[in-house]
Amino acid sequence: MSSISIIGLGWLGEPLAWHLLEKGHLVKGSTTSPDKLSGLQSKGIETALLKFNPHPEGIGFRSLFETNVLFVNIPPRSKSVPEGFYAEQIKFVKELAVQSKVKKIIFVSSTSVYPDWNQKVDESFPLTFENTGSQGILRAEQILQSEKSYELTILRFGGLLGVDRIPGRYFSGKSNVTGNSPVNYIHQVDAVRLSSWIIEKNLWNETFNGVAPMHPLRKDVYEKNSQELGFAPPISYAEDGEAMWKEISSDKILATGFQFQMPDPLDFWYKP
């Protein structure tokens, strides 16, 4: 049994907390929302109010860093904050973790860090600031990797979908939608299971892609969503060859023995 703190009890973090509690771990977490705080506490999750702005602000959050495993799940908000804001947030997370002598960290990253070069890519791809698809995310990874006093595993998740996140709905009724490129999705259920798997199997000091192993075309996913869930499909799709894409390999995590419950995004389940 380990004590695990989840920075960010949101769409991924909260179901992960319940999953880990069911496995007998001691789980704590944070939320940025005062309204959500009491709800999480009433459900039995020890929760602190914590927001990185980019410095830490909140109440009672120091205890979160007194833990065996720190799960860092802070999505970048690139459209609403200055350049470099995300890196500063991660610097403060690292500072608090080092001060508290945290021994193990899982950092939720993203496959958007890979460039769209119309090819398959895996974790061995040599990322640089010149070729990355997201300099902010790459910088955050490098901050945690440099001069570290803890074991670190980076989880680069693809599109986190399923449950109430329905990819086809985002493009319903829209024109000139990219359709002929492969998706890199992972269902919420498997994102939770994969995060727990890292802890259970002690897969430290690694980088893993968290992406379902099958990559149907975007338009096939959108059309199936519209048929099954009753909303309009896209009005039209972009011409072939206009979109840049990548196909993310999940071979490395599969090699550890992990099995996806939802390996095909065409079979994802939703609760609209």
Coordinates of C-alpha atoms in Angstrom, one line a residue, residues 23-262:
K23 CA -7.0 -1.0 -4.5
G24 CA -6.3 -0.1 -0.9
H25 CA -4.0 2.9 -1.4
L26 CA -4.0 6.0 0.7
V27 CA -5.1 8.8 -1.7
K28 CA -5.1 12.6 -1.4
G29 CA -5.7 15.2 -4.0
S30 CA -6.2 18.8 -5.0
T31 CA -8.8 20.9 -6.8
T32 CA -8.7 24.4 -8.0
S33 CA -12.4 24.9 -7.3
P34 CA -13.7 25.8 -3.9
D35 CA -17.2 24.6 -5.0
K36 CA -15.8 21.1 -5.8
L37 CA -13.7 20.9 -2.6
S38 CA -16.5 20.1 -0.2
G39 CA -18.0 17.6 -2.6
L40 CA -14.8 15.7 -2.9
Q41 CA -14.3 15.7 0.8
S42 CA -17.8 14.6 1.5
K43 CA -17.2 11.6 -0.8
G44 CA -14.2 10.6 1.3
I45 CA -11.3 11.9 -0.7
E46 CA -8.9 14.0 1.4
T47 CA -8.7 17.1 -0.7
A48 CA -6.9 20.4 -0.5
L49 CA -7.5 23.6 -2.5
L50 CA -4.5 24.3 -4.7
K51 CA -3.9 26.4 -7.8
F52 CA -0.6 27.2 -9.5
N53 CA -0.9 30.7 -10.7
P54 CA 2.0 30.0 -11.5
H55 CA 3.1 30.0 -7.8
P56 CA 1.1 27.8 -5.4
E57 CA -2.1 29.3 -3.9
G58 CA -4.5 27.5 -1.7
I59 CA -5.3 26.1 1.7
G60 CA -3.7 23.1 3.4
F61 CA -1.9 21.8 0.4
R62 CA 1.5 21.2 1.9
S63 CA 0.3 17.8 3.2
L64 CA -0.2 16.7 -0.4
F65 CA 3.5 16.6 -0.9
E66 CA 4.0 14.2 2.1
T67 CA 3.4 11.2 0.0
N68 CA 5.1 8.2 -1.6
V69 CA 3.9 9.0 -5.1
L70 CA 3.0 12.4 -6.6
F71 CA 0.7 12.2 -9.7
V72 CA 1.0 15.6 -11.5
N73 CA -1.9 16.3 -13.7
I74 CA -2.0 20.0 -14.6
P75 CA -3.2 20.5 -18.2
P76 CA -1.5 23.5 -19.9
R77 CA -3.7 26.4 -20.7
S78 CA -1.8 27.8 -23.6
K79 CA -4.6 30.0 -25.0
S80 CA -5.3 32.0 -21.9
V81 CA -1.9 32.5 -20.2
P82 CA 1.4 34.1 -21.2
E83 CA 4.1 32.0 -22.9
G84 CA 6.2 30.2 -20.3
F85 CA 3.4 30.1 -17.7
Y86 CA 3.1 26.3 -17.8
A87 CA 6.8 25.8 -17.3
E88 CA 6.7 28.1 -14.3
Q89 CA 3.8 26.1 -12.8
I90 CA 5.8 22.9 -13.1
K91 CA 8.9 24.6 -11.6
F92 CA 6.8 25.3 -8.5
V93 CA 5.4 21.8 -8.4
K94 CA 9.0 20.5 -8.5
E95 CA 10.2 22.8 -5.8
L96 CA 7.4 21.7 -3.4
A97 CA 8.1 18.0 -4.2
V98 CA 11.9 18.4 -3.6
Q99 CA 11.3 20.3 -0.3
S100 CA 9.1 17.4 0.9
K101 CA 11.5 14.8 -0.4
V102 CA 8.9 13.1 -2.7
K103 CA 10.5 9.9 -4.0
K104 CA 8.3 9.1 -7.0
I105 CA 6.6 11.3 -9.5
I106 CA 4.3 10.6 -12.5
F107 CA 3.9 13.5 -14.8
V108 CA 0.9 13.6 -17.2
S109 CA 2.3 14.9 -20.5
S110 CA 0.7 14.8 -24.0
T111 CA 1.4 13.2 -27.4
S112 CA 1.1 16.8 -28.7
V113 CA 4.8 17.0 -27.8
Y114 CA 5.5 15.0 -31.0
P115 CA 5.6 16.9 -34.4
D116 CA 3.0 16.2 -37.1
W117 CA 5.3 14.8 -39.7
N118 CA 3.0 12.3 -41.3
Q119 CA 4.7 9.3 -39.7
K120 CA 4.5 6.8 -36.9
V121 CA 6.4 7.8 -33.8
D122 CA 7.3 6.2 -30.5
E123 CA 9.0 7.2 -27.2
S124 CA 12.5 7.0 -28.8
F125 CA 11.8 10.0 -31.2
P126 CA 14.5 12.6 -30.6
L127 CA 12.5 15.7 -29.5
T128 CA 14.1 19.1 -29.6
F129 CA 12.7 22.6 -29.2
E130 CA 13.0 23.0 -33.0
N131 CA 10.9 19.9 -33.9
T132 CA 8.5 19.5 -31.0
G133 CA 4.8 20.0 -31.5
S134 CA 4.6 21.8 -28.1
Q135 CA 7.6 23.7 -26.7
G136 CA 5.8 24.3 -23.4
I137 CA 5.1 20.7 -22.7
L138 CA 8.6 19.6 -23.7
R139 CA 10.0 22.3 -21.4
A140 CA 7.9 21.0 -18.6
E141 CA 9.2 17.5 -19.1
Q142 CA 12.8 18.7 -19.1
I143 CA 12.3 20.7 -15.9
L144 CA 11.2 17.6 -14.1
Q145 CA 13.9 15.4 -15.7
S146 CA 16.8 17.8 -14.8
E147 CA 18.7 17.5 -11.5
K148 CA 16.1 15.3 -10.0
S149 CA 16.1 13.7 -6.6
Y150 CA 13.2 11.4 -7.3
E151 CA 12.2 8.7 -9.7
L152 CA 10.1 10.1 -12.6
T153 CA 7.9 8.5 -15.2
I154 CA 6.3 10.6 -17.9
L155 CA 2.9 9.6 -19.4
R156 CA 2.3 11.1 -22.8
F157 CA -1.5 10.6 -23.2
G158 CA -3.2 11.0 -26.5
G159 CA -6.7 12.5 -26.7
L160 CA -8.5 11.7 -23.4
L161 CA -11.9 10.7 -24.5
G162 CA -14.9 8.6 -23.6
V163 CA -17.7 9.0 -21.0
D164 CA -18.9 12.6 -21.6
R165 CA -16.1 13.6 -24.0
I166 CA -17.3 12.6 -27.5
P167 CA -15.0 13.5 -30.4
G168 CA -17.7 13.6 -33.0
R169 CA -19.7 16.1 -31.1
Y170 CA -16.9 18.7 -31.3
F171 CA -17.2 18.7 -35.1
S172 CA -21.0 18.2 -35.4
G173 CA -22.3 20.4 -38.3
K174 CA -18.9 21.9 -39.1
S175 CA -17.4 22.2 -42.6
N176 CA -14.0 21.4 -43.9
V177 CA -13.2 19.1 -41.0
T178 CA -10.0 17.0 -41.0
G179 CA -11.1 13.4 -41.6
N180 CA -8.4 11.4 -43.3
S181 CA -5.8 11.2 -40.6
P182 CA -5.4 8.6 -37.8
V183 CA -6.7 9.3 -34.3
N184 CA -4.5 8.9 -31.2
Y185 CA -7.1 8.5 -28.5
I186 CA -7.3 6.8 -25.1
H187 CA -10.5 6.1 -23.2
Q188 CA -10.8 7.4 -19.6
V189 CA -11.0 3.8 -18.3
D190 CA -7.7 2.9 -19.8
A191 CA -6.0 6.2 -18.9
V192 CA -6.9 5.4 -15.2
R193 CA -5.8 1.8 -15.5
L194 CA -2.5 2.7 -17.2
S195 CA -1.7 5.3 -14.5
S196 CA -2.4 2.8 -11.8
W197 CA -0.4 0.2 -13.7
I198 CA 2.8 2.4 -13.6
I199 CA 2.5 2.4 -9.8
E200 CA 1.7 -1.3 -9.4
K201 CA 4.5 -2.5 -11.6
N202 CA 7.1 0.0 -10.4
L203 CA 7.7 1.3 -13.9
W204 CA 9.9 4.3 -12.9
N205 CA 12.3 6.5 -14.8
E206 CA 10.6 5.8 -18.1
T207 CA 8.5 7.6 -20.7
F208 CA 5.3 5.9 -22.0
N209 CA 2.8 6.8 -24.6
G210 CA -0.8 6.3 -23.4
V211 CA -2.7 5.8 -26.6
A212 CA -5.1 3.0 -27.7
P213 CA -3.2 0.7 -30.1
M214 CA -5.7 1.1 -33.0
H215 CA -5.9 4.3 -35.0
P216 CA -9.0 4.5 -37.1
L217 CA -9.5 7.6 -39.3
R218 CA -11.0 10.7 -37.7
K219 CA -14.0 10.7 -40.1
D220 CA -14.9 7.1 -39.2
V221 CA -15.0 8.0 -35.5
Y222 CA -17.0 11.1 -36.1
E223 CA -19.5 9.4 -38.3
K224 CA -20.0 6.5 -35.9
N225 CA -20.5 8.9 -33.0
S226 CA -23.2 10.8 -34.9
Q227 CA -25.0 7.6 -35.9
E228 CA -24.9 6.1 -32.4
L229 CA -25.6 9.2 -30.4
G230 CA -28.0 11.1 -32.6
F231 CA -26.3 14.3 -33.5
A232 CA -25.3 15.7 -36.9
P233 CA -22.1 14.6 -38.5
P234 CA -19.7 17.2 -40.1
I235 CA -21.1 18.9 -43.1
S236 CA -17.9 18.3 -45.1
Y237 CA -14.3 17.1 -44.8
A238 CA -11.1 18.7 -45.9
E239 CA -9.4 17.5 -49.1
D240 CA -6.9 14.7 -48.8
G241 CA -3.3 15.8 -48.2
E242 CA -4.1 19.1 -46.4
A243 CA -3.8 17.9 -42.9
M244 CA -0.6 17.0 -41.1
W245 CA -0.7 14.0 -38.8
K246 CA 1.1 11.5 -36.6
E247 CA 0.4 8.0 -35.5
I248 CA 1.5 7.3 -31.9
S249 CA 2.8 3.9 -31.0
S250 CA 1.7 2.2 -27.8
D251 CA 4.1 -0.8 -28.2
K252 CA 6.2 0.2 -25.3
I253 CA 3.5 0.1 -22.7
L254 CA 2.0 -3.1 -24.3
A255 CA 5.4 -4.7 -23.8
T256 CA 5.1 -4.3 -20.0
G257 CA 2.0 -6.6 -20.1
F258 CA -0.6 -3.8 -20.0
Q259 CA -3.8 -4.7 -21.9
F260 CA -6.2 -2.1 -23.1
Q261 CA -9.9 -2.6 -22.3
M262 CA -10.8 -0.3 -25.1

